[in-house]
Each structure stands twice: as C-alpha cells, then as structure tokens.
Amino acid sequence: MLEIPSPKPVEQLRVLVIDGQTLVHNAIKHALEPMGMTYVKSAENAYYALRLCETHSFDVFIVSFDVKSDKDGFNLLEEMKFKGYVHKTSTVIFLSADTTQELVNCVIELEPSDFWVKPLDRVRIQQRMKHILTIKQELFKVQYCMDAGEYSTAIYHAERQLQDATLEHYHPRINRMVGDALMLLYEYKEAEVFYRRLAQRYKYAWVQIGLIRSLLKQNKYEEATPLSKILLRRNDTRFATYDALAEYYIDKEEYKKGYDVIKKATELAPRNLERNKKSWNLARLNHDREGQLAATKSMAKYAKNSIHDTPEFSLNVVRATLDFATTVGEMEANRMLVTAERHIRELRDNTAMSGELRQQLDIVEARVANLRKDKRKAEGLLSDHMSTEPLVSVEDSLDKMKAFHEIGYREEAIKLLEKTQSQVESDSFIGHVMREYLSQEKEERKNIHFTSIELAEMAAGHYKQRRLSPAFDLLNQALTLTPDNHNFAISLLKIIAHISAEERLNDAHQTSANFCLDALKEAELDRTQKAKVDEYCNAIERAL
C-alpha cells in the first residue's frame, strides 16, 4: 500500500504570499506569526514568485489575482500547478477584491482551499487560516492518495475516517473526495448509489452535480433531465451542469446540442483554455465560423503571458478570420483580411521565427492572397510547400489543406487531409470531435469546390437565367457550408417556390425546404424578410 508521510505541524509550514501591495504582505505576516507560522516569504510579482518556487518549497500559497506583473494571479496559480510547485496537499488561498461570478467560476476550477475577499482583517485571517489548516491536517491522508492517483487507497482511508465520530464535522468533505474517487475509477453505478444516499443527508451543490454526472455517464438521460433543469436554474450549479451535459452530448455524437451547451459554460468561465478549445472544435464541426473566431480570440486572450502562451494562438486567430471571411460579403471580407494581414505582420516582426512558423505564415499569406483574387501571388507563396506529407501540428496540416483546396490543388488537399486523419487519436473529447470534423471536411472538400459566397454568386447567376436546377444545387451546397446564413435559406426557398410553379417537387426539394424553415425558426428577420418567407412557403404548400 502507498506509504503516506505525516502532515507537517503548523510551526514547520512554509508560506509564500504573492501580492502587489506591501500592506497586504504585512497584514498577513502579522496575523500568521502569533499562530507559529514564522517562515513567510513575500513576492510582489509573478516573476519573483516563480523564482522563489524554483529554489524553495512551500506548503501554503496565498495568491492575489491582482499582482504587479504581466501575469495575473489566475495565470500564476495555473503555472505553479503545472510546474508541480502546488499539490493537492498544498494549502492554496486566492485573494481578490473582485467577486464577480465570472472570476469566481474560473477560480473554482483551480480548486483553491479558500477564497479571501479584500480588504483583509487580522482576526478573520487567523480564524480562516486555523480552520483551513485543521481541515488539511485531518484530511491529509486522503488528499495525499488523491494527489498520487491512488483512488482506491483514498477511498479506503476515507471510509475509515467516516467511521470516526470525532471527525463528523469533516464528513461532508471526506464524502466529496470519495465521490470524486469513484468517478475517477469509472465506478459510475456505485457513484450514483453513493450520491443518492448523500442527497438524503446533504443539500450541498456538489452532491447534486455528482449525481447528475454519474447518471449521464450511465446514459440515464431521462432520469437526469428533471435534475438538470433544477440545477440550471441555480447560480452555484449552472456552470458544472452545462459541462456535464456537454460531455454527454458529445459522447452521443449530438454535436449541435453539445456545442450550444458548451458555449454557455464557456461564457460563465471564459478562462479555461481546454473548454475554449472544445468550443472551437465544436464550432468548426457545426460550421459556425463566427463562433470559431470568437473561441480562438478567447484562447489567445487568456493564454497571453500564461504557461500556455505560444504564437500558435495568434496564428489560429488568423486562420479562423480567413475561414470566416470566406462566408461573408466583399466589404466585410476585406475588413477581415486587413485585420489578418496586420496579425501576420505582427507575428513576423515580434516572434523568433522557426522554420515551421515561417512556413505556416507563408501558407496563411497564400490564403489571404487567394481571397484577394491574386492567384499568382498565392501560388508563389505556396510553391515551396507543396508536399502532401502531414506536418507535426494537426492545425498546421489542416490550414495547409485549406490553402491547397482554395487555390485549386484539390487532389493534394484530399491526400493531405487523409494522411492528417491518421494523426488524430479519438480517445479524448477533443480527439473524438476532431476526427469527426476531419471526416466532414474530407466529404465536403471532395464534393464542394468553392466557398459559400462563390456558390451563392454562381447560384444567383443561374437564377437570373432561369436555370433553377443548378441554382438549387449550388445554394444547397452553400447552406451545407454555412447553415446559419439566413439570406441563403430565404434565397433557396425562393428557388424552390419557383420550381414548384413549373414542376412537381421531389423529395430533395421538400427536404431542403424543411431545412430552410428549421434554420429560419429562431432567426431575427425584418418585416420584409418575413413577408418573403411567408410568400414562398405559401407557394410551396399550394404545389404539394
């Protein structure tokens, strides 16, 4: 069995206080010294805090959100966890004068021991610290096992503590760790029974969240639905419920529902890069170019100055901008291209250029040139990068495939896409969605050779010449690429209405009409658009 050390006595605990205000450091030191906590180091910024962690080990971390440096406390705490300076057995206290729900949601995900609201009071500091350290000492064995990934051992020690009447005050916290361990061991049925039993004794939000997660993991959606409706109405459970539902929908390949739910979770806690990445991939799978751009911008914003910060985040914003530009009108597309070109210049000017990054900037510039109708320049930029072997990064390969396809090298695009598919593992949430997205891309790139705007323009030309059948086919393709474009849907209804006046509508016509009506149900249409939709629908209904 895992050998577990004894927790340190309070007098031996090493404390690191990270805050930009000297008064805060003094207040905390003066409050802790009478408690016997005399080893207290101070850091006024993230840089010095990390330097201290490199040469000293600490047991207690008191981290302010507002520190004097390029990193905020959230990024700093995340980096200290990532580098192994902070463990589950560590005591972590987050300080902030900001108590907005968005920040609180983000902090909760980092699982601090406590959240202190500024300004600080000496008596309150001592009361909270004594309370937290007592809990840490009593629960040290279980937390140590959880930290080591020994979940069965954690349950063993937890069950022994739950039989100790003197620890009754800590039983809710112990039970919470038991529930977490059961879920991590994939013991979902046992976890359900466990949480149902706890729900008869406790009203804590985590009990309800644990129950809904255990139900959804067993595909008991009908049983989970009434509970999820209740939890989505509560501020303290809404965020975690959205996360649980999103995971369920993706497992069931209900990607539209999963995307709708994860967007809501991301709005509630926007700093989580992993969740933003999920939102980005689901946006692509659902052809939401605007949502794709929003997700990449959010990732770039919150990755800046963090442990995750790389040029790749800025590059992905450029890529998403170009994807979006292929779906909008000329004036809007030109504005986006100007923005993309500015970002490309910044990356070239401000980044130490690796060969891989230089190649990717050539590729995005080729895409820009092609969108500006300068095919010669686009081909010149791409000429040194014609290999169809996949690149190290799936995103790099995917962008290169798009450049091939947009400029006209369609066979090369499909070859590269097929090879890229083999790079993606499907045993994770993001990997599963990415494989589905690449399969979708392969099908669409084989069958659709133009952007949605180009398809709509060609459809308009055919319509003017009364060539209704090719206009119908082209607009169907445009809507496949941009299913939320209401103007395309209205135009397709108009074409179907005209076809109905000349011939009997077939199954394809009726299916497309229903798709358009579904797409327009929740659209904000003006009076003229509504009148046109009604007119076209009446004409179609008369023909059926």
Coordinates of C-alpha atoms in Angstrom, one line a residue:
M1 CA 0.0 0.0 0.0
L2 CA 1.1 3.6 -0.6
E3 CA 3.4 4.9 2.1
I4 CA 1.9 8.2 3.4
P5 CA 4.0 10.7 5.3
S6 CA 2.7 12.6 8.3
P7 CA 1.5 16.1 7.8
K8 CA 3.8 18.9 9.0
P9 CA 2.9 20.7 12.2
V10 CA 1.8 24.3 11.8
E11 CA 5.2 25.7 13.0
Q12 CA 7.0 24.0 10.1
L13 CA 4.8 25.2 7.4
R14 CA 6.4 27.4 4.7
V15 CA 4.3 30.2 3.4
L16 CA 4.5 32.2 0.2
V17 CA 2.5 35.4 -0.1
I18 CA 2.1 36.8 -3.6
D19 CA 0.5 40.3 -3.8
G20 CA 1.4 43.6 -5.3
Q21 CA 0.6 45.6 -2.1
T22 CA 3.1 45.8 0.8
L23 CA 0.2 46.4 3.2
V24 CA -1.3 43.0 2.3
H25 CA 2.0 41.3 3.0
N26 CA 2.4 43.0 6.3
A27 CA -1.2 42.2 7.4
I28 CA -0.8 38.5 6.6
K29 CA 2.6 38.2 8.2
H30 CA 1.4 39.9 11.4
A31 CA -1.6 37.6 11.5
L32 CA 0.3 34.4 11.0
E33 CA 3.2 35.0 13.3
P34 CA 1.2 34.6 16.6
M35 CA 0.0 31.2 15.2
G36 CA 3.6 30.0 15.0
M37 CA 3.9 30.4 11.2
T38 CA 7.1 32.4 11.1
Y39 CA 8.5 31.1 7.7
V40 CA 6.7 33.6 5.4
K41 CA 8.3 34.7 2.1
S42 CA 6.9 37.6 0.0
A43 CA 6.7 38.2 -3.7
E44 CA 5.3 41.3 -5.3
N45 CA 5.0 39.9 -8.8
A46 CA 4.6 36.6 -10.6
Y47 CA 8.2 36.6 -11.9
Y48 CA 9.7 36.7 -8.4
A49 CA 7.2 34.2 -7.1
L50 CA 8.2 31.6 -9.7
R51 CA 11.9 32.3 -8.9
L52 CA 11.2 31.6 -5.3
C53 CA 9.4 28.4 -6.1
E54 CA 12.4 27.2 -8.1
T55 CA 14.7 27.3 -5.1
H56 CA 12.3 26.9 -2.1
S57 CA 9.4 24.5 -1.4
F58 CA 6.2 25.9 0.1
D59 CA 3.2 24.4 1.9
V60 CA 0.9 27.4 1.9
F61 CA 0.3 29.7 -1.1
I62 CA -1.6 33.0 -0.7
V63 CA -2.1 34.3 -4.2
S64 CA -3.6 37.6 -5.2
F65 CA -5.4 38.0 -8.5
D66 CA -4.0 41.5 -8.9
V67 CA -0.2 41.1 -8.9
K68 CA 2.2 43.6 -10.3
S69 CA 3.5 41.8 -13.4
D70 CA 2.5 40.6 -16.8
K71 CA 0.7 37.6 -15.3
D72 CA -2.4 37.8 -13.1
G73 CA -2.9 35.6 -10.1
F74 CA -5.0 33.1 -12.1
N75 CA -2.3 32.5 -14.7
L76 CA 0.3 32.3 -12.0
L77 CA -1.5 29.8 -9.9
E78 CA -2.2 27.7 -13.0
E79 CA 1.5 27.8 -13.9
M80 CA 2.6 26.8 -10.4
K81 CA 0.3 23.8 -10.5
F82 CA 1.6 22.9 -14.0
K83 CA 5.2 23.0 -12.8
G84 CA 4.5 20.9 -9.8
Y85 CA 5.0 23.6 -7.1
V86 CA 1.4 23.2 -5.9
H87 CA -0.1 19.8 -5.0
K88 CA -3.5 18.7 -3.6
T89 CA -1.9 18.6 -0.2
S90 CA -0.8 22.2 -0.5
T91 CA -2.9 24.9 1.0
V92 CA -3.9 27.5 -1.6
I93 CA -5.7 30.7 -0.8
F94 CA -6.9 33.1 -3.5
L95 CA -7.1 36.8 -2.8
S96 CA -9.3 39.3 -4.7
A97 CA -11.4 42.4 -4.3
D98 CA -13.2 41.2 -7.4
T99 CA -16.1 38.8 -6.6
T100 CA -17.9 38.7 -10.0
Q101 CA -19.4 35.4 -10.9
E102 CA -17.1 35.0 -13.9
L103 CA -13.9 35.3 -11.8
V104 CA -15.3 33.1 -9.1
N105 CA -16.2 30.3 -11.6
C106 CA -12.7 30.5 -13.0
V107 CA -11.1 30.3 -9.6
I108 CA -13.2 27.4 -8.5
E109 CA -11.9 25.4 -11.4
L110 CA -8.4 25.8 -9.9
E111 CA -9.7 24.2 -6.7
P112 CA -8.1 26.6 -4.1
S113 CA -8.5 25.8 -0.4
D114 CA -10.2 29.1 0.2
F115 CA -11.1 32.4 -1.4
W116 CA -10.5 35.6 0.7
V117 CA -12.1 38.9 -0.3
K118 CA -10.0 42.0 0.2
P119 CA -9.6 44.1 2.3
L120 CA -8.2 41.6 4.8
D121 CA -8.9 41.7 8.6
R122 CA -6.3 40.2 11.0
V123 CA -8.8 38.4 13.1
R124 CA -10.5 37.0 10.1
I125 CA -7.2 35.8 8.6
Q126 CA -6.3 33.9 11.8
Q127 CA -9.8 32.3 12.0
R128 CA -9.9 31.2 8.4
M129 CA -6.3 30.0 8.4
K130 CA -6.7 28.0 11.6
H131 CA -9.9 26.4 10.1
I132 CA -8.2 25.6 6.8
L133 CA -5.1 24.1 8.3
T134 CA -7.1 21.9 10.7
I135 CA -9.0 20.5 7.7
K136 CA -5.8 20.0 5.8
Q137 CA -4.2 18.0 8.6
E138 CA -7.3 15.9 9.3
L139 CA -7.8 15.0 5.6
F140 CA -4.1 14.8 4.7
K141 CA -4.1 11.0 4.1
V142 CA -7.0 11.0 1.7
Q143 CA -5.7 14.1 -0.2
Y144 CA -2.2 12.6 -0.4
C145 CA -3.7 9.5 -2.0
M146 CA -5.8 11.6 -4.4
D147 CA -2.7 13.6 -5.4
A148 CA -0.8 10.3 -6.1
G149 CA -3.7 8.9 -8.2
E150 CA -4.3 6.1 -5.7
Y151 CA -8.0 6.5 -5.7
S152 CA -8.9 3.1 -4.2
T153 CA -6.5 3.7 -1.4
A154 CA -8.0 7.2 -0.9
I155 CA -11.5 5.5 -0.5
Y156 CA -10.0 3.0 2.0
H157 CA -8.7 5.8 4.2
A158 CA -11.8 7.9 3.7
E159 CA -14.1 5.1 4.8
R160 CA -12.1 4.7 8.0
Q161 CA -12.4 8.4 8.8
L162 CA -16.1 8.3 8.1
Q163 CA -16.4 5.8 10.9
D164 CA -14.7 8.1 13.3
A165 CA -17.3 10.1 15.2
T166 CA -14.8 12.7 16.3
L167 CA -14.4 13.7 12.6
E168 CA -18.1 14.1 11.9
H169 CA -17.6 17.8 11.2
Y170 CA -15.3 16.8 8.3
H171 CA -17.5 14.0 6.9
P172 CA -19.0 16.1 4.0
R173 CA -15.5 17.0 2.7
I174 CA -14.4 13.3 3.1
N175 CA -17.5 12.1 1.3
R176 CA -16.9 14.6 -1.5
M177 CA -13.4 13.0 -2.1
V178 CA -15.0 9.5 -2.1
G179 CA -17.4 10.6 -4.8
D180 CA -14.6 12.1 -6.9
A181 CA -12.5 8.9 -6.5
L182 CA -15.4 6.7 -7.6
M183 CA -15.9 8.8 -10.7
L184 CA -12.2 8.7 -11.5
L185 CA -12.3 4.9 -11.1
Y186 CA -15.3 4.8 -13.6
E187 CA -17.4 3.2 -10.9
Y188 CA -20.5 5.2 -12.1
K189 CA -23.2 2.9 -10.8
E190 CA -21.6 2.8 -7.4
A191 CA -21.2 6.6 -7.6
E192 CA -24.9 7.0 -8.3
V193 CA -25.9 4.9 -5.3
F194 CA -23.4 6.9 -3.2
Y195 CA -24.6 10.3 -4.3
R196 CA -28.3 9.3 -3.9
R197 CA -27.5 8.3 -0.3
L198 CA -25.7 11.6 0.3
A199 CA -28.6 13.6 -1.2
Q200 CA -30.8 12.4 1.7
R201 CA -28.5 14.0 4.2
Y202 CA -26.9 16.9 2.5
K203 CA -28.1 19.9 0.4
Y204 CA -24.6 20.7 -1.0
A205 CA -24.4 21.6 -4.7
W206 CA -21.6 19.1 -5.3
V207 CA -23.8 16.2 -4.3
Q208 CA -26.4 17.1 -6.9
I209 CA -23.6 17.7 -9.5
G210 CA -22.0 14.4 -8.7
L211 CA -25.4 12.6 -9.0
I212 CA -26.1 14.1 -12.4
R213 CA -22.6 13.2 -13.7
S214 CA -23.0 9.6 -12.5
L215 CA -26.4 9.4 -14.2
L216 CA -25.2 10.8 -17.5
K217 CA -22.1 8.5 -17.5
Q218 CA -24.6 5.6 -17.4
N219 CA -26.7 7.1 -20.2
K220 CA -29.6 7.7 -17.8
Y221 CA -30.6 10.9 -19.6
E222 CA -34.3 10.6 -18.8
E223 CA -33.5 10.3 -15.1
A224 CA -31.0 13.1 -15.2
T225 CA -33.2 15.6 -17.1
P226 CA -35.5 16.7 -14.2
L227 CA -32.5 17.2 -12.0
S228 CA -30.6 19.1 -14.7
K229 CA -33.5 21.6 -15.2
I230 CA -33.4 22.3 -11.5
L231 CA -29.6 22.7 -11.4
L232 CA -29.5 25.0 -14.4
R233 CA -31.7 27.5 -12.5
R234 CA -29.2 27.7 -9.7
N235 CA -26.2 30.0 -9.9
D236 CA -24.0 27.6 -7.9
T237 CA -24.7 24.6 -10.1
R238 CA -25.4 26.0 -13.6
F239 CA -21.8 26.1 -14.7
A240 CA -21.0 22.5 -13.7
T241 CA -24.3 21.2 -15.1
Y242 CA -23.5 22.7 -18.5
D243 CA -20.2 20.9 -18.5
A244 CA -21.7 17.6 -17.6
L245 CA -24.4 17.9 -20.3
A246 CA -21.9 18.9 -23.0
E247 CA -19.7 15.8 -22.3
Y248 CA -22.8 13.6 -22.5
Y249 CA -24.0 15.1 -25.9
I250 CA -20.5 14.7 -27.4
D251 CA -20.3 11.1 -26.3
K252 CA -23.7 10.6 -28.1
E253 CA -22.4 12.4 -31.2
E254 CA -25.2 15.1 -30.7
Y255 CA -22.7 17.8 -31.7
K256 CA -25.2 20.7 -32.1
K257 CA -26.6 20.2 -28.6
G258 CA -23.1 19.8 -27.2
Y259 CA -21.9 23.0 -28.9
D260 CA -24.9 25.0 -27.6
V261 CA -24.3 23.8 -24.1
I262 CA -20.5 24.3 -24.0
K263 CA -20.9 27.8 -25.3
K264 CA -22.9 28.6 -22.2
A265 CA -20.4 27.0 -19.9
T266 CA -17.6 29.0 -21.6
E267 CA -19.4 32.3 -21.1
L268 CA -19.7 31.5 -17.4
A269 CA -15.9 30.7 -17.0
P270 CA -14.1 32.0 -20.1
R271 CA -10.5 31.5 -18.9
N272 CA -10.5 27.7 -19.2
L273 CA -8.4 27.0 -22.4
E274 CA -9.4 23.4 -22.6
R275 CA -13.1 24.3 -22.7
N276 CA -12.4 27.1 -25.2
K277 CA -10.7 24.5 -27.4
K278 CA -13.7 22.2 -27.2
S279 CA -15.9 25.1 -28.1
W280 CA -13.6 25.9 -31.1
N281 CA -13.7 22.4 -32.4
L282 CA -17.4 22.1 -32.0
A283 CA -17.9 25.5 -33.8
R284 CA -16.0 24.1 -36.7
L285 CA -17.9 20.9 -36.8
N286 CA -21.2 22.9 -36.7
H287 CA -20.0 25.3 -39.5
D288 CA -20.2 28.3 -37.1
R289 CA -17.3 30.4 -38.5
E290 CA -18.2 33.3 -36.2
G291 CA -18.1 31.1 -33.1
Q292 CA -14.9 29.6 -34.3
L293 CA -13.3 33.0 -34.5
A294 CA -14.7 34.0 -31.1
A295 CA -13.2 30.9 -29.5
T296 CA -9.7 31.4 -31.0
K297 CA -9.8 35.0 -29.8
S298 CA -10.7 34.0 -26.3
M299 CA -7.9 31.4 -26.2
A300 CA -5.4 33.9 -27.5
K301 CA -6.5 36.5 -24.9
Y302 CA -6.4 34.2 -21.9
A303 CA -3.3 32.3 -22.9
K304 CA -1.3 35.5 -23.2
N305 CA 1.5 35.6 -20.6
S306 CA 0.4 32.2 -19.2
I307 CA 2.3 28.9 -19.3
H308 CA 0.4 28.1 -22.5
D309 CA 1.4 31.2 -24.4
T310 CA 2.8 30.4 -27.9
P311 CA 2.5 32.1 -31.4
E312 CA 0.1 29.3 -32.3
F313 CA -2.8 31.0 -30.5
S314 CA -2.4 34.2 -32.6
L315 CA -1.9 32.1 -35.8
N316 CA -5.2 30.3 -35.1
V317 CA -7.0 33.6 -34.8
V318 CA -5.7 34.5 -38.3
R319 CA -6.8 31.1 -39.6
A320 CA -10.3 31.5 -38.1
T321 CA -10.5 35.0 -39.5
L322 CA -9.8 33.7 -43.0
D323 CA -12.4 30.9 -42.6
F324 CA -15.0 33.4 -41.6
A325 CA -14.0 35.7 -44.5
T326 CA -15.0 33.0 -47.0
T327 CA -18.6 33.2 -45.8
V328 CA -19.3 37.0 -45.8
G329 CA -19.7 39.7 -48.4
E330 CA -16.9 41.5 -50.1
M331 CA -16.9 44.6 -47.8
E332 CA -16.9 42.6 -44.6
A333 CA -14.3 40.1 -46.0
N334 CA -12.0 43.0 -46.9
R335 CA -12.1 44.3 -43.4
M336 CA -11.3 40.8 -42.0
L337 CA -8.4 40.4 -44.5
V338 CA -6.9 43.8 -43.3
T339 CA -7.1 42.5 -39.7
A340 CA -5.5 39.2 -40.7
E341 CA -2.7 40.9 -42.6
R342 CA -1.9 43.1 -39.5
H343 CA -1.7 40.0 -37.3
I344 CA 0.6 38.3 -39.8
R345 CA 2.9 41.3 -39.8
E346 CA 3.0 41.3 -36.0
L347 CA 3.9 37.6 -35.9
R348 CA 6.7 38.1 -38.4
D349 CA 8.0 41.2 -36.6
N350 CA 7.7 40.1 -33.0
T351 CA 8.3 36.4 -33.0
A352 CA 11.6 34.4 -33.1
M353 CA 10.9 32.6 -36.3
S354 CA 11.2 28.9 -36.5
G355 CA 11.2 27.1 -39.9
E356 CA 7.7 25.7 -39.1
L357 CA 6.3 29.1 -38.2
R358 CA 7.7 30.7 -41.3
Q359 CA 6.1 28.0 -43.4
Q360 CA 2.7 28.5 -41.7
L361 CA 2.9 32.2 -42.2
D362 CA 3.6 31.7 -45.9
I363 CA 0.5 29.4 -46.1
V364 CA -1.8 31.9 -44.4
E365 CA -0.5 34.7 -46.6
A366 CA -1.2 32.5 -49.6
R367 CA -4.8 32.1 -48.4
V368 CA -5.1 35.9 -48.0
A369 CA -3.7 36.5 -51.5
N370 CA -6.2 34.0 -52.9
L371 CA -9.1 35.7 -51.1
R372 CA -7.9 39.0 -52.6
K373 CA -8.1 37.3 -56.1
D374 CA -4.3 37.4 -56.5
K375 CA -3.9 33.8 -57.5
R376 CA -0.4 34.3 -58.9
K377 CA 0.9 35.6 -55.6
A378 CA -0.9 32.8 -53.7
E379 CA 0.7 30.1 -55.9
G380 CA 4.1 31.7 -55.5
L381 CA 3.8 31.7 -51.7
L382 CA 2.7 28.0 -51.7
S383 CA 5.2 26.8 -54.3
D384 CA 7.9 25.9 -51.8
H385 CA 5.3 24.0 -49.6
M386 CA 3.7 21.5 -52.0
S387 CA 4.4 18.3 -50.0
T388 CA 1.3 16.4 -49.0
E389 CA 3.0 14.9 -46.0
P390 CA 1.3 15.9 -42.8
L391 CA 3.0 18.5 -40.5
V392 CA 3.8 18.0 -36.9
S393 CA 0.7 20.0 -35.8
V394 CA -2.7 18.9 -37.0
E395 CA -3.8 22.5 -37.2
D396 CA -0.8 23.3 -39.5
S397 CA -1.7 20.4 -41.8
L398 CA -5.4 21.4 -41.8
D399 CA -4.6 25.0 -42.7
K400 CA -2.3 23.8 -45.5
M401 CA -5.0 21.6 -46.8
K402 CA -7.4 24.6 -46.9
A403 CA -4.8 26.6 -48.9
F404 CA -4.4 23.7 -51.4
H405 CA -8.1 23.4 -51.8
E406 CA -8.9 27.2 -52.1
I407 CA -6.1 27.8 -54.7
G408 CA -7.2 24.8 -56.8
Y409 CA -4.9 21.9 -55.8
R410 CA -7.8 19.7 -54.8
E411 CA -6.1 16.3 -55.2
E412 CA -3.2 17.5 -53.0
A413 CA -5.7 18.8 -50.4
I414 CA -7.5 15.4 -50.2
K415 CA -4.3 13.5 -49.9
L416 CA -3.0 15.7 -47.1
L417 CA -6.4 15.5 -45.3
E418 CA -6.4 11.7 -45.5
K419 CA -2.9 11.5 -44.0
T420 CA -3.8 14.0 -41.3
Q421 CA -6.7 11.9 -40.2
S422 CA -4.4 9.2 -39.1
Q423 CA -2.6 11.6 -36.7
V424 CA -5.6 12.2 -34.5
E425 CA -6.3 9.9 -31.6
S426 CA -10.1 9.5 -30.8
D427 CA -9.8 8.5 -27.2
S428 CA -10.3 12.0 -25.8
F429 CA -13.2 14.6 -26.1
I430 CA -11.2 16.9 -28.4
G431 CA -9.7 14.0 -30.4
H432 CA -13.2 12.5 -30.9
V433 CA -14.6 15.8 -32.2
M434 CA -11.5 16.5 -34.4
R435 CA -11.8 13.1 -36.1
E436 CA -15.4 13.8 -36.8
Y437 CA -14.5 17.2 -38.1
L438 CA -11.8 15.9 -40.4
S439 CA -14.2 13.3 -41.8
Q440 CA -16.7 16.1 -42.5
E441 CA -14.0 18.2 -44.2
K442 CA -13.0 15.3 -46.4
E443 CA -16.5 14.7 -47.6
E444 CA -17.2 18.4 -48.2
R445 CA -13.8 19.1 -49.9
K446 CA -14.4 16.2 -52.3
N447 CA -17.9 17.4 -53.3
I448 CA -17.8 21.2 -52.9
H449 CA -15.1 23.1 -54.7
F450 CA -16.0 26.7 -53.9
T451 CA -16.6 28.9 -50.9
S452 CA -20.2 29.5 -49.8
I453 CA -20.1 33.1 -51.1
E454 CA -18.8 31.9 -54.5
L455 CA -21.5 29.3 -54.6
A456 CA -24.2 31.8 -53.8
E457 CA -22.9 34.2 -56.5
M458 CA -23.0 31.4 -59.1
A459 CA -26.5 30.4 -57.9
A460 CA -27.6 34.0 -58.4
G461 CA -26.3 33.9 -62.0
H462 CA -28.1 30.7 -62.8
Y463 CA -31.3 32.1 -61.2
K464 CA -31.2 35.2 -63.4
Q465 CA -31.0 32.9 -66.5
R466 CA -34.0 30.8 -65.1
R467 CA -31.7 27.8 -64.7
L468 CA -33.4 26.8 -61.5
S469 CA -32.0 23.3 -61.0
P470 CA -28.3 24.3 -60.9
A471 CA -29.2 27.3 -58.8
F472 CA -30.9 24.9 -56.3
D473 CA -27.9 22.6 -56.2
L474 CA -25.4 25.4 -55.7
L475 CA -27.4 27.0 -52.9
N476 CA -27.8 23.7 -51.2
Q477 CA -24.0 23.4 -51.2
A478 CA -23.7 27.0 -49.8
L479 CA -26.0 26.1 -47.0
T480 CA -24.1 23.0 -46.2
L481 CA -21.0 25.1 -45.6
T482 CA -22.9 27.9 -43.8
P483 CA -26.2 26.5 -42.4
D484 CA -26.9 29.6 -40.3
N485 CA -26.9 32.0 -43.2
H486 CA -30.5 33.3 -43.3
N487 CA -30.1 35.0 -46.6
F488 CA -29.1 31.8 -48.3
A489 CA -32.0 30.0 -46.7
I490 CA -34.5 32.6 -47.9
S491 CA -33.0 32.5 -51.4
L492 CA -33.2 28.7 -51.5
L493 CA -36.9 28.9 -50.5
K494 CA -37.5 31.4 -53.3
I495 CA -35.9 29.0 -55.9
I496 CA -38.0 26.0 -54.5
A497 CA -41.1 28.2 -54.8
H498 CA -40.3 29.0 -58.5
I499 CA -39.6 25.3 -59.2
S500 CA -42.9 24.4 -57.7
A501 CA -44.7 26.6 -60.2
E502 CA -43.1 24.6 -63.1
E503 CA -42.8 21.1 -61.9
R504 CA -43.7 18.7 -59.1
L505 CA -41.4 19.0 -56.1
N506 CA -39.4 15.9 -55.4
D507 CA -38.0 14.6 -52.0
A508 CA -34.8 16.7 -52.3
H509 CA -36.8 19.9 -52.8
Q510 CA -39.0 19.1 -49.8
T511 CA -36.1 18.2 -47.6
S512 CA -34.3 21.4 -48.5
A513 CA -37.4 23.5 -47.8
N514 CA -37.8 21.9 -44.4
F515 CA -34.1 22.5 -43.6
C516 CA -34.5 26.2 -44.6
L517 CA -37.6 26.6 -42.4
D518 CA -35.9 25.0 -39.4
A519 CA -32.9 27.3 -39.9
L520 CA -35.2 30.4 -40.0
K521 CA -37.3 29.5 -37.0
E522 CA -35.1 31.3 -34.5
A523 CA -33.8 33.9 -36.9
E524 CA -34.3 37.6 -36.3
L525 CA -35.9 38.6 -39.6
D526 CA -37.2 42.0 -40.5
R527 CA -40.7 42.6 -41.8
T528 CA -39.7 42.3 -45.5
Q529 CA -37.9 39.0 -44.9
K530 CA -40.8 37.6 -43.0
A531 CA -43.2 38.5 -45.8
K532 CA -41.0 36.9 -48.4
V533 CA -40.7 33.7 -46.3
D534 CA -44.5 33.5 -46.0
E535 CA -44.9 34.1 -49.7
Y536 CA -42.5 31.4 -50.7
C537 CA -44.0 28.9 -48.1
N538 CA -47.5 29.5 -49.4
A539 CA -46.4 28.9 -53.0
I540 CA -44.6 25.6 -51.9
E541 CA -47.6 24.4 -49.9
R542 CA -50.0 25.0 -52.8
A543 CA -47.8 22.9 -55.0
L544 CA -47.7 19.9 -52.6

